[in-house]
């Protein structure tokens, strides 16, 4: 397993266009998270899935954002009608739900998808 | 509101100069506190998990401690390769994890 993969790594788009990011988690992980990170800030929670179910979505997330995880495997994050304020690094992470132990619920992150909205 | 606050925002050290990073939290239900390291252009990388007050974890030059309201990441005799952003995160009930803004550490040779 090569870890969490995100695609594309970089995306430049014009304001008003739609963009979609893909995340392939570690295969045995059943939880998948999306975060947004801007320069000098920590990752900001957007949403997370357990298997294919979206369990929580940040109230900061506008209706222009939608995430899916069909069949509980890869996930996509779509941003419609992009705005300049959407420019950020979008991070995906996955984790394995288990009861205890040193690795319980640790998030493994991908390298991120950097979005620039012109 | 659940919140994680890290200080200082940035820390500049000479090689070998030990120091500590602080993470304070106000959350309704702590289910674990995590430290991550993030290098420029990369995703955060896991360092430690702490679950209860008084717990300590060590890895090479790093030692993490936890009290009821805050955690410290102690760096002993740092080297230039320890330069990175160190992120503190807390897991809430329901497995949502929130992060602080991070401390950017610069270690000069």
GROMACS .gro file of C-alpha atoms in nm:
model
  227
    1UNK     CA    1   0.000   0.000   0.000
    2UNK     CA    2   0.142   0.338  -0.098
    3UNK     CA    3  -0.054   0.546   0.154
    4UNK     CA    4  -0.317   0.810   0.084
    5UNK     CA    5  -0.316   0.939  -0.273
    6UNK     CA    6  -0.464   1.267  -0.389
    7UNK     CA    7  -0.517   1.391  -0.742
    8UNK     CA    8  -0.449   1.638  -0.887
    9UNK     CA    9  -0.166   1.778  -0.679
   10UNK     CA   10  -0.215   2.124  -0.823
   11UNK     CA   11  -0.515   2.286  -0.988
   12UNK     CA   12  -0.539   2.637  -1.126
   13UNK     CA   13  -0.883   2.751  -1.231
   14UNK     CA   14  -1.076   3.063  -1.309
   15UNK     CA   15  -1.338   3.202  -1.077
   16UNK     CA   16  -1.676   3.047  -1.145
   17UNK     CA   17  -1.545   2.715  -1.272
   18UNK     CA   18  -1.611   2.380  -1.103
   19UNK     CA   19  -1.328   2.163  -0.973
   20UNK     CA   20  -1.314   1.808  -0.842
   21UNK     CA   21  -1.049   1.646  -0.626
   22UNK     CA   22  -1.003   1.273  -0.574
   23UNK     CA   23  -0.869   1.088  -0.273
   24UNK     CA   24  -0.772   0.722  -0.256
   25UNK     CA   25  -0.732   0.620   0.110
   26UNK     CA   26  -0.534   0.334   0.255
   27UNK     CA   27  -0.730   0.030   0.145
   28UNK     CA   28  -0.823  -0.112   0.486
   29UNK     CA   29  -0.915   0.226   0.638
   30UNK     CA   30  -1.288   0.278   0.686
   31UNK     CA   31  -1.284   0.646   0.780
   32UNK     CA   32  -1.201   0.926   0.539
   33UNK     CA   33  -1.165   1.295   0.616
   34UNK     CA   34  -1.138   1.614   0.413
   35UNK     CA   35  -0.963   1.922   0.548
   36UNK     CA   36  -0.879   2.262   0.403
   37UNK     CA   37  -0.557   2.440   0.494
   38UNK     CA   38  -0.455   2.796   0.413
   39UNK     CA   39  -0.109   2.943   0.455
   40UNK     CA   40  -0.002   2.971   0.816
   41UNK     CA   41  -0.311   2.794   0.949
   42UNK     CA   42  -0.382   2.445   1.069
   43UNK     CA   43  -0.607   2.205   0.880
   44UNK     CA   44  -0.973   2.306   0.900
   45UNK     CA   45  -1.225   2.021   0.922
   46UNK     CA   46  -1.466   1.996   0.627
   47UNK     CA   47  -1.631   1.656   0.642
   48UNK     CA   48  -1.577   1.289   0.713
   49UNK     CA   49  -1.709   0.949   0.611
   50UNK     CA   50  -1.733   0.614   0.774
   51UNK     CA   51  -1.741   0.369   0.487
   52UNK     CA   52  -1.984   0.530   0.238
   53UNK     CA   53  -2.182   0.729   0.495
   54UNK     CA   54  -2.109   1.099   0.536
   55UNK     CA   55  -2.131   1.142   0.914
   56UNK     CA   56  -2.059   1.509   0.962
   57UNK     CA   57  -2.019   1.819   0.749
   58UNK     CA   58  -1.878   2.146   0.879
   59UNK     CA   59  -2.128   2.428   0.898
   60UNK     CA   60  -1.855   2.644   0.748
   61UNK     CA   61  -1.894   2.447   0.427
   62UNK     CA   62  -2.119   2.624   0.184
   63UNK     CA   63  -2.362   2.453  -0.051
   64UNK     CA   64  -2.104   2.488  -0.326
   65UNK     CA   65  -1.904   2.207  -0.168
   66UNK     CA   66  -2.004   1.844  -0.196
   67UNK     CA   67  -1.822   1.525  -0.110
   68UNK     CA   68  -1.897   1.165  -0.193
   69UNK     CA   69  -1.751   0.828  -0.112
   70UNK     CA   70  -1.926   0.574  -0.331
   71UNK     CA   71  -1.883   0.213  -0.222
   72UNK     CA   72  -1.676   0.323   0.075
   73UNK     CA   73  -1.351   0.337  -0.123
   74UNK     CA   74  -1.220   0.652  -0.294
   75UNK     CA   75  -1.375   0.992  -0.230
   76UNK     CA   76  -1.431   1.305  -0.437
   77UNK     CA   77  -1.463   1.664  -0.324
   78UNK     CA   78  -1.632   1.898  -0.569
   79UNK     CA   79  -1.637   2.274  -0.549
   80UNK     CA   80  -1.889   2.446  -0.772
   81UNK     CA   81  -1.864   2.807  -0.891
   82UNK     CA   82  -1.523   2.855  -0.735
   83UNK     CA   83  -1.434   3.183  -0.564
   84UNK     CA   84  -1.094   3.330  -0.489
   85UNK     CA   85  -1.149   3.254  -0.120
   86UNK     CA   86  -1.153   2.884  -0.207
   87UNK     CA   87  -0.781   2.895  -0.284
   88UNK     CA   88  -0.619   2.658  -0.036
   89UNK     CA   89  -0.463   2.317   0.013
   90UNK     CA   90  -0.726   2.045   0.032
   91UNK     CA   91  -0.607   1.757   0.244
   92UNK     CA   92  -0.750   1.408   0.260
   93UNK     CA   93  -0.682   1.171   0.548
   94UNK     CA   94  -0.793   0.821   0.636
   95UNK     CA   95  -0.799   0.620   0.955
   96UNK     CA   96  -0.893   0.279   1.080
   97UNK     CA   97  -1.163   0.260   1.341
   98UNK     CA   98  -1.050   0.029   1.614
   99UNK     CA   99  -1.086   0.008   1.987
  100UNK     CA  100  -0.743   0.088   2.120
  101UNK     CA  101  -0.372   0.054   2.081
  102UNK     CA  102  -0.102   0.296   1.979
  103UNK     CA  103  -0.234   0.344   1.627
  104UNK     CA  104  -0.601   0.379   1.708
  105UNK     CA  105  -0.773   0.654   1.512
  106UNK     CA  106  -0.450   0.809   1.386
  107UNK     CA  107  -0.504   1.011   1.070
  108UNK     CA  108  -0.282   0.932   0.774
  109UNK     CA  109  -0.273   1.226   0.536
  110UNK     CA  110  -0.215   1.253   0.168
  111UNK     CA  111   0.014   1.518   0.020
  112UNK     CA  112  -0.284   1.742  -0.060
  113UNK     CA  113  -0.435   1.910  -0.363
  114UNK     CA  114  -0.347   2.276  -0.397
  115UNK     CA  115  -0.618   2.492  -0.553
  116UNK     CA  116  -0.554   2.836  -0.696
  117UNK     CA  117  -0.856   3.034  -0.811
  118UNK     CA  118  -0.773   3.327  -1.037
  119UNK     CA  119  -1.710   2.602   2.118
  120UNK     CA  120  -1.439   2.339   2.084
  121UNK     CA  121  -1.104   2.507   2.035
  122UNK     CA  122  -0.734   2.424   2.013
  123UNK     CA  123  -0.477   2.701   2.064
  124UNK     CA  124  -0.105   2.663   2.003
  125UNK     CA  125   0.177   2.888   2.115
  126UNK     CA  126   0.407   3.035   2.014
  127UNK     CA  127   0.313   3.086   1.648
  128UNK     CA  128   0.680   3.063   1.555
  129UNK     CA  129   0.992   2.962   1.741
  130UNK     CA  130   1.350   3.014   1.636
  131UNK     CA  131   1.617   2.806   1.811
  132UNK     CA  132   1.986   2.749   1.778
  133UNK     CA  133   2.091   2.390   1.727
  134UNK     CA  134   2.107   2.225   2.069
  135UNK     CA  135   1.882   2.484   2.237
  136UNK     CA  136   1.598   2.294   2.405
  137UNK     CA  137   1.248   2.439   2.429
  138UNK     CA  138   0.877   2.354   2.454
  139UNK     CA  139   0.569   2.409   2.241
  140UNK     CA  140   0.229   2.453   2.404
  141UNK     CA  141  -0.115   2.330   2.303
  142UNK     CA  142  -0.416   2.432   2.512
  143UNK     CA  143  -0.763   2.302   2.443
  144UNK     CA  144  -1.120   2.366   2.544
  145UNK     CA  145  -1.337   2.082   2.424
  146UNK     CA  146  -1.656   1.921   2.542
  147UNK     CA  147  -1.529   1.568   2.525
  148UNK     CA  148  -1.166   1.480   2.462
  149UNK     CA  149  -1.111   1.143   2.299
  150UNK     CA  150  -0.739   1.182   2.242
  151UNK     CA  151  -0.477   1.447   2.175
  152UNK     CA  152  -0.243   1.411   1.878
  153UNK     CA  153   0.079   1.577   1.768
  154UNK     CA  154   0.169   1.590   1.399
  155UNK     CA  155   0.466   1.726   1.209
  156UNK     CA  156   0.416   1.902   0.876
  157UNK     CA  157   0.691   1.984   0.629
  158UNK     CA  158   0.635   2.248   0.358
  159UNK     CA  159   0.419   2.122   0.073
  160UNK     CA  160   0.335   1.795   0.247
  161UNK     CA  161   0.052   1.655   0.454
  162UNK     CA  162   0.085   1.626   0.833
  163UNK     CA  163   0.270   1.322   0.966
  164UNK     CA  164   0.170   1.155   1.292
  165UNK     CA  165   0.401   1.180   1.593
  166UNK     CA  166   0.215   1.098   1.917
  167UNK     CA  167  -0.121   1.017   2.072
  168UNK     CA  168  -0.202   1.100   2.435
  169UNK     CA  169  -0.523   0.997   2.605
  170UNK     CA  170  -0.509   1.084   2.973
  171UNK     CA  171  -0.360   1.347   3.203
  172UNK     CA  172  -0.013   1.253   3.317
  173UNK     CA  173   0.062   1.048   3.009
  174UNK     CA  174   0.397   1.099   2.834
  175UNK     CA  175   0.536   0.975   2.502
  176UNK     CA  176   0.889   1.004   2.364
  177UNK     CA  177   1.046   0.971   2.023
  178UNK     CA  178   1.407   1.064   1.962
  179UNK     CA  179   1.443   1.431   2.063
  180UNK     CA  180   1.069   1.484   2.114
  181UNK     CA  181   0.862   1.428   2.428
  182UNK     CA  182   0.491   1.495   2.455
  183UNK     CA  183   0.305   1.543   2.782
  184UNK     CA  184  -0.061   1.595   2.868
  185UNK     CA  185  -0.250   1.767   3.149
  186UNK     CA  186  -0.624   1.822   3.182
  187UNK     CA  187  -0.615   2.146   2.984
  188UNK     CA  188  -0.295   2.146   2.780
  189UNK     CA  189  -0.018   1.949   2.620
  190UNK     CA  190   0.349   2.027   2.574
  191UNK     CA  191   0.589   1.910   2.307
  192UNK     CA  192   0.939   1.927   2.448
  193UNK     CA  193   1.227   1.937   2.203
  194UNK     CA  194   1.565   1.842   2.348
  195UNK     CA  195   1.884   1.950   2.171
  196UNK     CA  196   1.710   2.015   1.839
  197UNK     CA  197   1.881   1.975   1.503
  198UNK     CA  198   1.814   2.168   1.180
  199UNK     CA  199   1.618   1.870   1.045
  200UNK     CA  200   1.364   1.923   1.324
  201UNK     CA  201   1.256   2.244   1.150
  202UNK     CA  202   0.889   2.204   1.057
  203UNK     CA  203   0.540   2.305   1.163
  204UNK     CA  204   0.415   2.110   1.463
  205UNK     CA  205   0.039   2.067   1.480
  206UNK     CA  206  -0.170   1.973   1.781
  207UNK     CA  207  -0.508   1.808   1.727
  208UNK     CA  208  -0.786   1.678   1.949
  209UNK     CA  209  -1.035   1.409   1.868
  210UNK     CA  210  -1.389   1.476   1.980
  211UNK     CA  211  -1.677   1.240   2.032
  212UNK     CA  212  -1.785   1.094   1.700
  213UNK     CA  213  -1.427   1.081   1.571
  214UNK     CA  214  -1.413   1.438   1.442
  215UNK     CA  215  -1.059   1.574   1.483
  216UNK     CA  216  -0.982   1.946   1.500
  217UNK     CA  217  -0.641   2.111   1.471
  218UNK     CA  218  -0.464   2.410   1.612
  219UNK     CA  219  -0.292   2.664   1.388
  220UNK     CA  220   0.049   2.509   1.453
  221UNK     CA  221   0.389   2.626   1.571
  222UNK     CA  222   0.651   2.687   1.304
  223UNK     CA  223   0.988   2.576   1.436
  224UNK     CA  224   1.313   2.697   1.284
  225UNK     CA  225   1.637   2.542   1.406
  226UNK     CA  226   1.957   2.712   1.295
  227UNK     CA  227   2.286   2.527   1.274
   0.00000   0.00000   0.00000
